[in-house]
XYZ file of C-alpha atoms in Angstrom:
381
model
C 121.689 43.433 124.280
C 122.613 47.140 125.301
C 123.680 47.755 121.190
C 119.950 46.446 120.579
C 118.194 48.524 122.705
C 119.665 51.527 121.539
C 119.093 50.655 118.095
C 115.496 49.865 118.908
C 114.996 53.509 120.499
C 116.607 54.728 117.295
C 114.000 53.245 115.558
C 111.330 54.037 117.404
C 112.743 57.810 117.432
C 112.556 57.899 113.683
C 109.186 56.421 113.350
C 107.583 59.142 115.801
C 109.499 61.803 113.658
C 108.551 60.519 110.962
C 104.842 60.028 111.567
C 104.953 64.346 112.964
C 106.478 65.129 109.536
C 103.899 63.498 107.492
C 101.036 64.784 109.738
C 102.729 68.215 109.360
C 102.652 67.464 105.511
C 99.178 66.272 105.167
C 97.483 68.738 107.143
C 99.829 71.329 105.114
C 98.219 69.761 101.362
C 95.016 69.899 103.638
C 95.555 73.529 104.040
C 96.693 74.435 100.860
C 93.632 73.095 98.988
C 91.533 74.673 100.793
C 92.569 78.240 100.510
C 93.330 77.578 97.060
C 89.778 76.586 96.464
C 88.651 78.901 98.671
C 90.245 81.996 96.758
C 88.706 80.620 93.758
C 85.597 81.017 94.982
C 85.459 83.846 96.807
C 88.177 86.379 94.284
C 85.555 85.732 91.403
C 82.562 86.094 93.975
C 83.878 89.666 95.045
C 84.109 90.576 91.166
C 81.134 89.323 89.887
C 79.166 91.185 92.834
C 80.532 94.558 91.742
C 80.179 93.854 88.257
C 76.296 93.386 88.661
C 76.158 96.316 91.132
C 77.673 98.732 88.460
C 74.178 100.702 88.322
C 74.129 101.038 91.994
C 77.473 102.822 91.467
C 75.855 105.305 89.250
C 72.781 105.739 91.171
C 74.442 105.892 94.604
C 77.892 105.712 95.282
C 78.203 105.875 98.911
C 75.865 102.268 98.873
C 77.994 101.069 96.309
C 81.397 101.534 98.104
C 79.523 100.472 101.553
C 78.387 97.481 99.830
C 82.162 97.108 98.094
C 83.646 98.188 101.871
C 82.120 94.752 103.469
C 82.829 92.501 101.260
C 86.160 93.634 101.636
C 86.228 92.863 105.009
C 85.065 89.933 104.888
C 87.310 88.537 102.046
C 90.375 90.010 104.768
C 88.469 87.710 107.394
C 89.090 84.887 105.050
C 92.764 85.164 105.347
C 92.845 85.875 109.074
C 91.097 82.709 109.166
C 93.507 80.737 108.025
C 96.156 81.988 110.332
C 93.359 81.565 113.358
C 92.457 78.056 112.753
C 96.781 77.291 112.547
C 96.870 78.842 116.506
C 98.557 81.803 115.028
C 97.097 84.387 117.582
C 97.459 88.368 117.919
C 97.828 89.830 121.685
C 97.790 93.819 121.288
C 99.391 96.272 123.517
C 99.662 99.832 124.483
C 96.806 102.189 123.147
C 93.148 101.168 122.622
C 93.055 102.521 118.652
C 89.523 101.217 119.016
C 87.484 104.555 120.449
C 89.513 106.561 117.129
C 88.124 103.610 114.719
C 85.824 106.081 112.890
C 88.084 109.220 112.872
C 90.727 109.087 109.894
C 94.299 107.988 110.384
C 97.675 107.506 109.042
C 99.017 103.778 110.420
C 103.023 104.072 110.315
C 103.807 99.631 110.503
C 107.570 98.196 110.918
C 107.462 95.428 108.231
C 109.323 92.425 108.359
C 107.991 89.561 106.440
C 105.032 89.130 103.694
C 103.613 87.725 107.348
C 103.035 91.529 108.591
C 100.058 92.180 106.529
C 98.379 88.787 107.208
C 99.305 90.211 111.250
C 97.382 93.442 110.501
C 94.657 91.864 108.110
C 93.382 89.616 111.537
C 94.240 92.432 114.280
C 92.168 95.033 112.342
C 88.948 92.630 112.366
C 87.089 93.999 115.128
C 88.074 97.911 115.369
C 85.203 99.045 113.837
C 84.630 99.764 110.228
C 88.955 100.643 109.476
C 88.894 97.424 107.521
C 86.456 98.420 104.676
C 87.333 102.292 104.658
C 91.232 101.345 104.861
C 93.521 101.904 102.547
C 96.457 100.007 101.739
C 99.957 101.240 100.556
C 102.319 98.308 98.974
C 104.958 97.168 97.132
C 103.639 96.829 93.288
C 104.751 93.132 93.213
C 101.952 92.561 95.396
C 99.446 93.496 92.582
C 100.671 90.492 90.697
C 99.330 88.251 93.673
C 95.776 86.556 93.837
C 94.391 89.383 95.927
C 95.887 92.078 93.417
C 92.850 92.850 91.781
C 91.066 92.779 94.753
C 93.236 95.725 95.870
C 93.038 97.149 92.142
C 89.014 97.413 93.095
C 89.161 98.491 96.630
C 91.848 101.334 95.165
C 94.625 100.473 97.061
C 97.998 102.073 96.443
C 101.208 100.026 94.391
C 104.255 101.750 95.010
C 106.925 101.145 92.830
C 110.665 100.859 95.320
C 114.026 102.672 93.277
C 115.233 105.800 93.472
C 114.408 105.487 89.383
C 111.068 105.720 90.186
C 110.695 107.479 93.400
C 110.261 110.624 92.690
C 107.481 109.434 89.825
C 105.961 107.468 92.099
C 105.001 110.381 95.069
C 103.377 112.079 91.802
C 101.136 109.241 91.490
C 100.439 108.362 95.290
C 99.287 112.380 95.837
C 97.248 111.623 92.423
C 95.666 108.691 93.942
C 94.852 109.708 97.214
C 93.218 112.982 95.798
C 91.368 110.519 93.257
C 90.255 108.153 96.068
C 90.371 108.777 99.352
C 87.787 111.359 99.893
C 85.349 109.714 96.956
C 85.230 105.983 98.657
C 85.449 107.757 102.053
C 88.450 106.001 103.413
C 89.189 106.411 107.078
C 93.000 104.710 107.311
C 95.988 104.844 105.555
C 98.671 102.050 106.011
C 102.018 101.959 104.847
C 105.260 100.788 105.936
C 107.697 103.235 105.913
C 110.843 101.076 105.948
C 110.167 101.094 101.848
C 110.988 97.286 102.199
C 111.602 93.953 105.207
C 114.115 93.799 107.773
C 116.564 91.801 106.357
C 116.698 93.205 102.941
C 117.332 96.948 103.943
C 119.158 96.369 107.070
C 122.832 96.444 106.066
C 122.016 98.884 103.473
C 120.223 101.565 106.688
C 122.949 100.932 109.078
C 125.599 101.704 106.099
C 123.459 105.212 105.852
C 122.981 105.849 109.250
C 126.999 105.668 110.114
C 127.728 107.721 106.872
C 124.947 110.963 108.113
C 125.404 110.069 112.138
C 121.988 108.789 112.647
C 120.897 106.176 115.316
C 122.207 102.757 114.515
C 119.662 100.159 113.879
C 118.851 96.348 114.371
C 115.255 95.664 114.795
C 113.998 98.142 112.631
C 115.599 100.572 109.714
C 115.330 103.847 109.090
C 112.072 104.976 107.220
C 111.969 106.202 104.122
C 110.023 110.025 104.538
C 108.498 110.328 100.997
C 105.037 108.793 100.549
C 104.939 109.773 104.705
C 105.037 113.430 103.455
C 102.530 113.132 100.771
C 99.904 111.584 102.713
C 100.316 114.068 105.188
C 100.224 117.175 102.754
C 97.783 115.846 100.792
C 95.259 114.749 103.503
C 95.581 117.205 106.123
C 95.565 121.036 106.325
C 99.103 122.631 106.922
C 99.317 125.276 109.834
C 101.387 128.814 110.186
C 103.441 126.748 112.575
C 104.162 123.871 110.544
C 102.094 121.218 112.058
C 98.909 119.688 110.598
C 95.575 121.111 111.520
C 92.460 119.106 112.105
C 89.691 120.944 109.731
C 90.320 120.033 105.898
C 87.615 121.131 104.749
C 87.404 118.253 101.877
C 84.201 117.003 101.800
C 83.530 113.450 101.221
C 81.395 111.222 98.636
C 78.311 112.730 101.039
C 79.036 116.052 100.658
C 79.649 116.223 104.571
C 82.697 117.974 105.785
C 85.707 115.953 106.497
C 87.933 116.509 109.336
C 90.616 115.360 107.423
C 93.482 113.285 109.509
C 93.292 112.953 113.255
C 95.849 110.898 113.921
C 98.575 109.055 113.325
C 98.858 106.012 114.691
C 102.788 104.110 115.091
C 102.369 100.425 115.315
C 104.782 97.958 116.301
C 104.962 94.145 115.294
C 106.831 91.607 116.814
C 107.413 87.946 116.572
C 109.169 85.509 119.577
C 112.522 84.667 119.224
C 112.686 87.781 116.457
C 111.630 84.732 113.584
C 108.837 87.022 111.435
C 105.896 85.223 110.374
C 105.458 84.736 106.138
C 102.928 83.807 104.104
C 103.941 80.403 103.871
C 103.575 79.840 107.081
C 100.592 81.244 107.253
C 99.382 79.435 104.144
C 100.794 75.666 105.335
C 100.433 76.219 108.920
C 103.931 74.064 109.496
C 104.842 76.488 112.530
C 103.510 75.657 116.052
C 100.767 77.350 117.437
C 102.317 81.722 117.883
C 101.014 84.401 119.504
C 102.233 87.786 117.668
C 102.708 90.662 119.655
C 101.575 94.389 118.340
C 101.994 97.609 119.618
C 100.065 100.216 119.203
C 100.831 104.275 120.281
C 98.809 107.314 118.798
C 99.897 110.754 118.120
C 97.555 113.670 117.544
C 97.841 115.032 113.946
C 98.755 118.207 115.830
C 101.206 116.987 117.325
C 103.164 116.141 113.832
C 105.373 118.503 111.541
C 104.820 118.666 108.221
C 107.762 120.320 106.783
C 110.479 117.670 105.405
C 113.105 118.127 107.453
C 111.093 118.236 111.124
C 109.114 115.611 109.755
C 111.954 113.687 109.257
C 113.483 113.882 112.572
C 109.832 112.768 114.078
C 109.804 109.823 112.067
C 113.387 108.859 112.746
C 112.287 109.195 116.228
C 109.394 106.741 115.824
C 111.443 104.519 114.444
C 114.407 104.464 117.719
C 111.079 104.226 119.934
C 110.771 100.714 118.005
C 114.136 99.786 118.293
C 113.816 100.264 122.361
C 110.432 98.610 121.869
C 111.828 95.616 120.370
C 114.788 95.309 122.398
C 112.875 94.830 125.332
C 110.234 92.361 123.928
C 113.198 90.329 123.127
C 114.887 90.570 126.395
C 112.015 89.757 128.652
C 108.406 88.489 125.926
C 106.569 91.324 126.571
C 106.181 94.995 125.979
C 107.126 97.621 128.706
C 104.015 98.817 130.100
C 104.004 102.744 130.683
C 101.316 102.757 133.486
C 99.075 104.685 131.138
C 96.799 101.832 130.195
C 94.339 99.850 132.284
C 95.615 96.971 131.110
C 98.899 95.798 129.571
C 97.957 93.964 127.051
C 94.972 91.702 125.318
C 94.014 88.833 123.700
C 92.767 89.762 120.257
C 90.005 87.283 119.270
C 87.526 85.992 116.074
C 84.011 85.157 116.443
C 84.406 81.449 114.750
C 80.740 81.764 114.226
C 81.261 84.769 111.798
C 84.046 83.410 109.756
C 82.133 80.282 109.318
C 79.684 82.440 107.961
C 81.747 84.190 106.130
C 83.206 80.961 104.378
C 80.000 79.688 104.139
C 78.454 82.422 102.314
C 81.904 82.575 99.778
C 81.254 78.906 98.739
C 77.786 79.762 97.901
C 78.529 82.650 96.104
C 80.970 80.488 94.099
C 78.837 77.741 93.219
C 75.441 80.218 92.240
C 77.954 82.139 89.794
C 79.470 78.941 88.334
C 75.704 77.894 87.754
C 74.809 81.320 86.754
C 77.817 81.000 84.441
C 77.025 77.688 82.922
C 73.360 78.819 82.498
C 74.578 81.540 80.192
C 77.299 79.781 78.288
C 74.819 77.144 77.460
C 72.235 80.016 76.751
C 75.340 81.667 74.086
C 76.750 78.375 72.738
């Protein structure tokens, strides 16, 4: 009797795993058809759009890359969507980056999983207009994704990783940013100056940092100073002293005087239990409900050095302030809290109206230009 009752909780056991792995499965092929449909619609929507604004471009370039700036922003709302409706959830700390939204930036972002930019795609959502005038600076595999040609368009950076190409490469990111940056009046850079995730480069950094004496590592690795430097010559105005001024002088698409970089801002991502967030997760939505932690700090462009070898030490520094930052979120779940702030930390939230909207208005967009489309095929042929 005792042998059957066991078996019988066995059973039951199996059948309530069993029915939470195929939930977990369907709602995953739920998921996935979705966004895959979803990217259909609203990848060829963002094309076609430009394409028939070309003229505008001509006529007036600062509409165009306005016009170009929001749809941007909203396609980037599409994917922080699908993390949102999962329970995947952002709660910020440290400095409010949102009063320095309109003055221009360089974002410095610890990167540990494809998950990182999904992280910074939903966090970014309401500070301001740094989502449209943003630019992004990423591996070049990433331009052979779905969203590479939306990043081809927006003029986004590929960076090419090897010390092969290295060199070759900060040629081409100070050609691109000159190209660029001032003529779609961009506001933020983003890069991640690790050069590559966590668990890839970490043996590899803590090899380099015994072999030179440098601070050994575990929740972050040391960051690569090249495209750091570029960015920084290229977009700011180097001082007698060897810091960055605030005046560049460059004007922008407007002909307005730029003030060139004001800041740079050092933000810090972390996931509980140190398990980074990917975009399969974040695709499939298999993972429970998980609120990701960020952390931001900002540093006046004054404050930096430009020269390589200062700048160098004050990025190495950055990158032990993580490693302290880190080690304490994963001792006690939070960030420490420097007394500075008004508040320690806070919720980061979506308007569900908006990205219904949003959604709503990609659809529509897909099934006008399929009939526009058809109209013309059958119009040809």
């Amino acid at each position: 009797m005792k042998v059957k009752k066991t078996v019988c909780v066995r059973m039951a056991q199996l059948l309530d795993g069993a029915g939470k792995l195929g939930w977990v499965l369907l709602r995953a092929v739920v998921r996935f058809v979705f966004m895959f449909i979803n990217n259909c619609v609203a990848i060829p929507s963002y094309c076609l759009y430009l394409l028939l604004l070309q003229p505008l471009r001509i006529w007036d370039r600062s509409a165009f890359w306005h016009i170009e700036g929001i749809m941007f922003k909203w396609l980037l709302a599409m994917v922080s969507s699908w993390g949102w409706i999962a329970g995947y959830t952002v709660t910020e700390w440290g400095d409010d980056v949102r009063p320095i939204s309109e003055e221009e930036a360089m974002v410095i972002v610890n990167h540990q999983s494809t998950g990182d930019v999904c992280t910074l795609m939903m966090c970014l959502q309401d500070k301001g207009t740094v989502v449209r005038k943003m630019m992004w600076l990423m591996d070049h595999v990433f331009k052979y994704t779905n969203f590479g040609l939306v990043s081809l368009i927006h003029g986004d950076f590929f960076i090419r990783q090897g010390k092969a190409h290295r060199d070759k490469q900060l040629v081409y990111l100070k050609d691109h940013l000159e190209k660029y940056y001032h003529s779609r009046d961009r506001k933020w850079v983003v890069l991640f100056p690790e050069g590559g995730f966590l668990r890839k480069r970490r043996e590899t950094s803590q090899v380099f940092a015994k072999k030179h004496s440098l601070p050994h590592l575990t929740h972050v690795t040391l960051p690569r100073l090249g495209a750091t430097h570029v960015i920084l010559k290229t977009l700011s105005a180097q001082q007698e002293n060897g810091s960055v001024g605030s005046e560049s002088g460059t004007p922008n698409q407007t002909g307005n005087k730029r003030k060139g970089l004001q800041w740079v801002i050092d933000v810090t991502i972390a996931y509980p239990k140190a398990r980074p967030m990917d975009i399969q997760t974040w695709i499939f939505g298999y993972r429970p409900p998980t609120i990701t932690h960020v952390h931001y700090r900002m540093y006046p462009i004054k404050e930096v050095p430009v020269e390589s070898e200062a700048l160098g030490d004050w990025l190495y520094q950055r990158f032990v302030e993580k490693e302290e930052l880190l080690a304490h979120f994963y001792d006690t779940g939070s960030f420490p809290h420097d007394g500075t702030q008004k508040v320690a930390s806070r919720q980061m939230t979506l308007d569900p109206v908006w990205l219904c909207a949003i959604q709503s208005f990609a659809f529509a967009s897909g099934f006008m230009w399929y009939r526009v489309l058809q109209y013309l095929y059958c119009c040809l042929f």
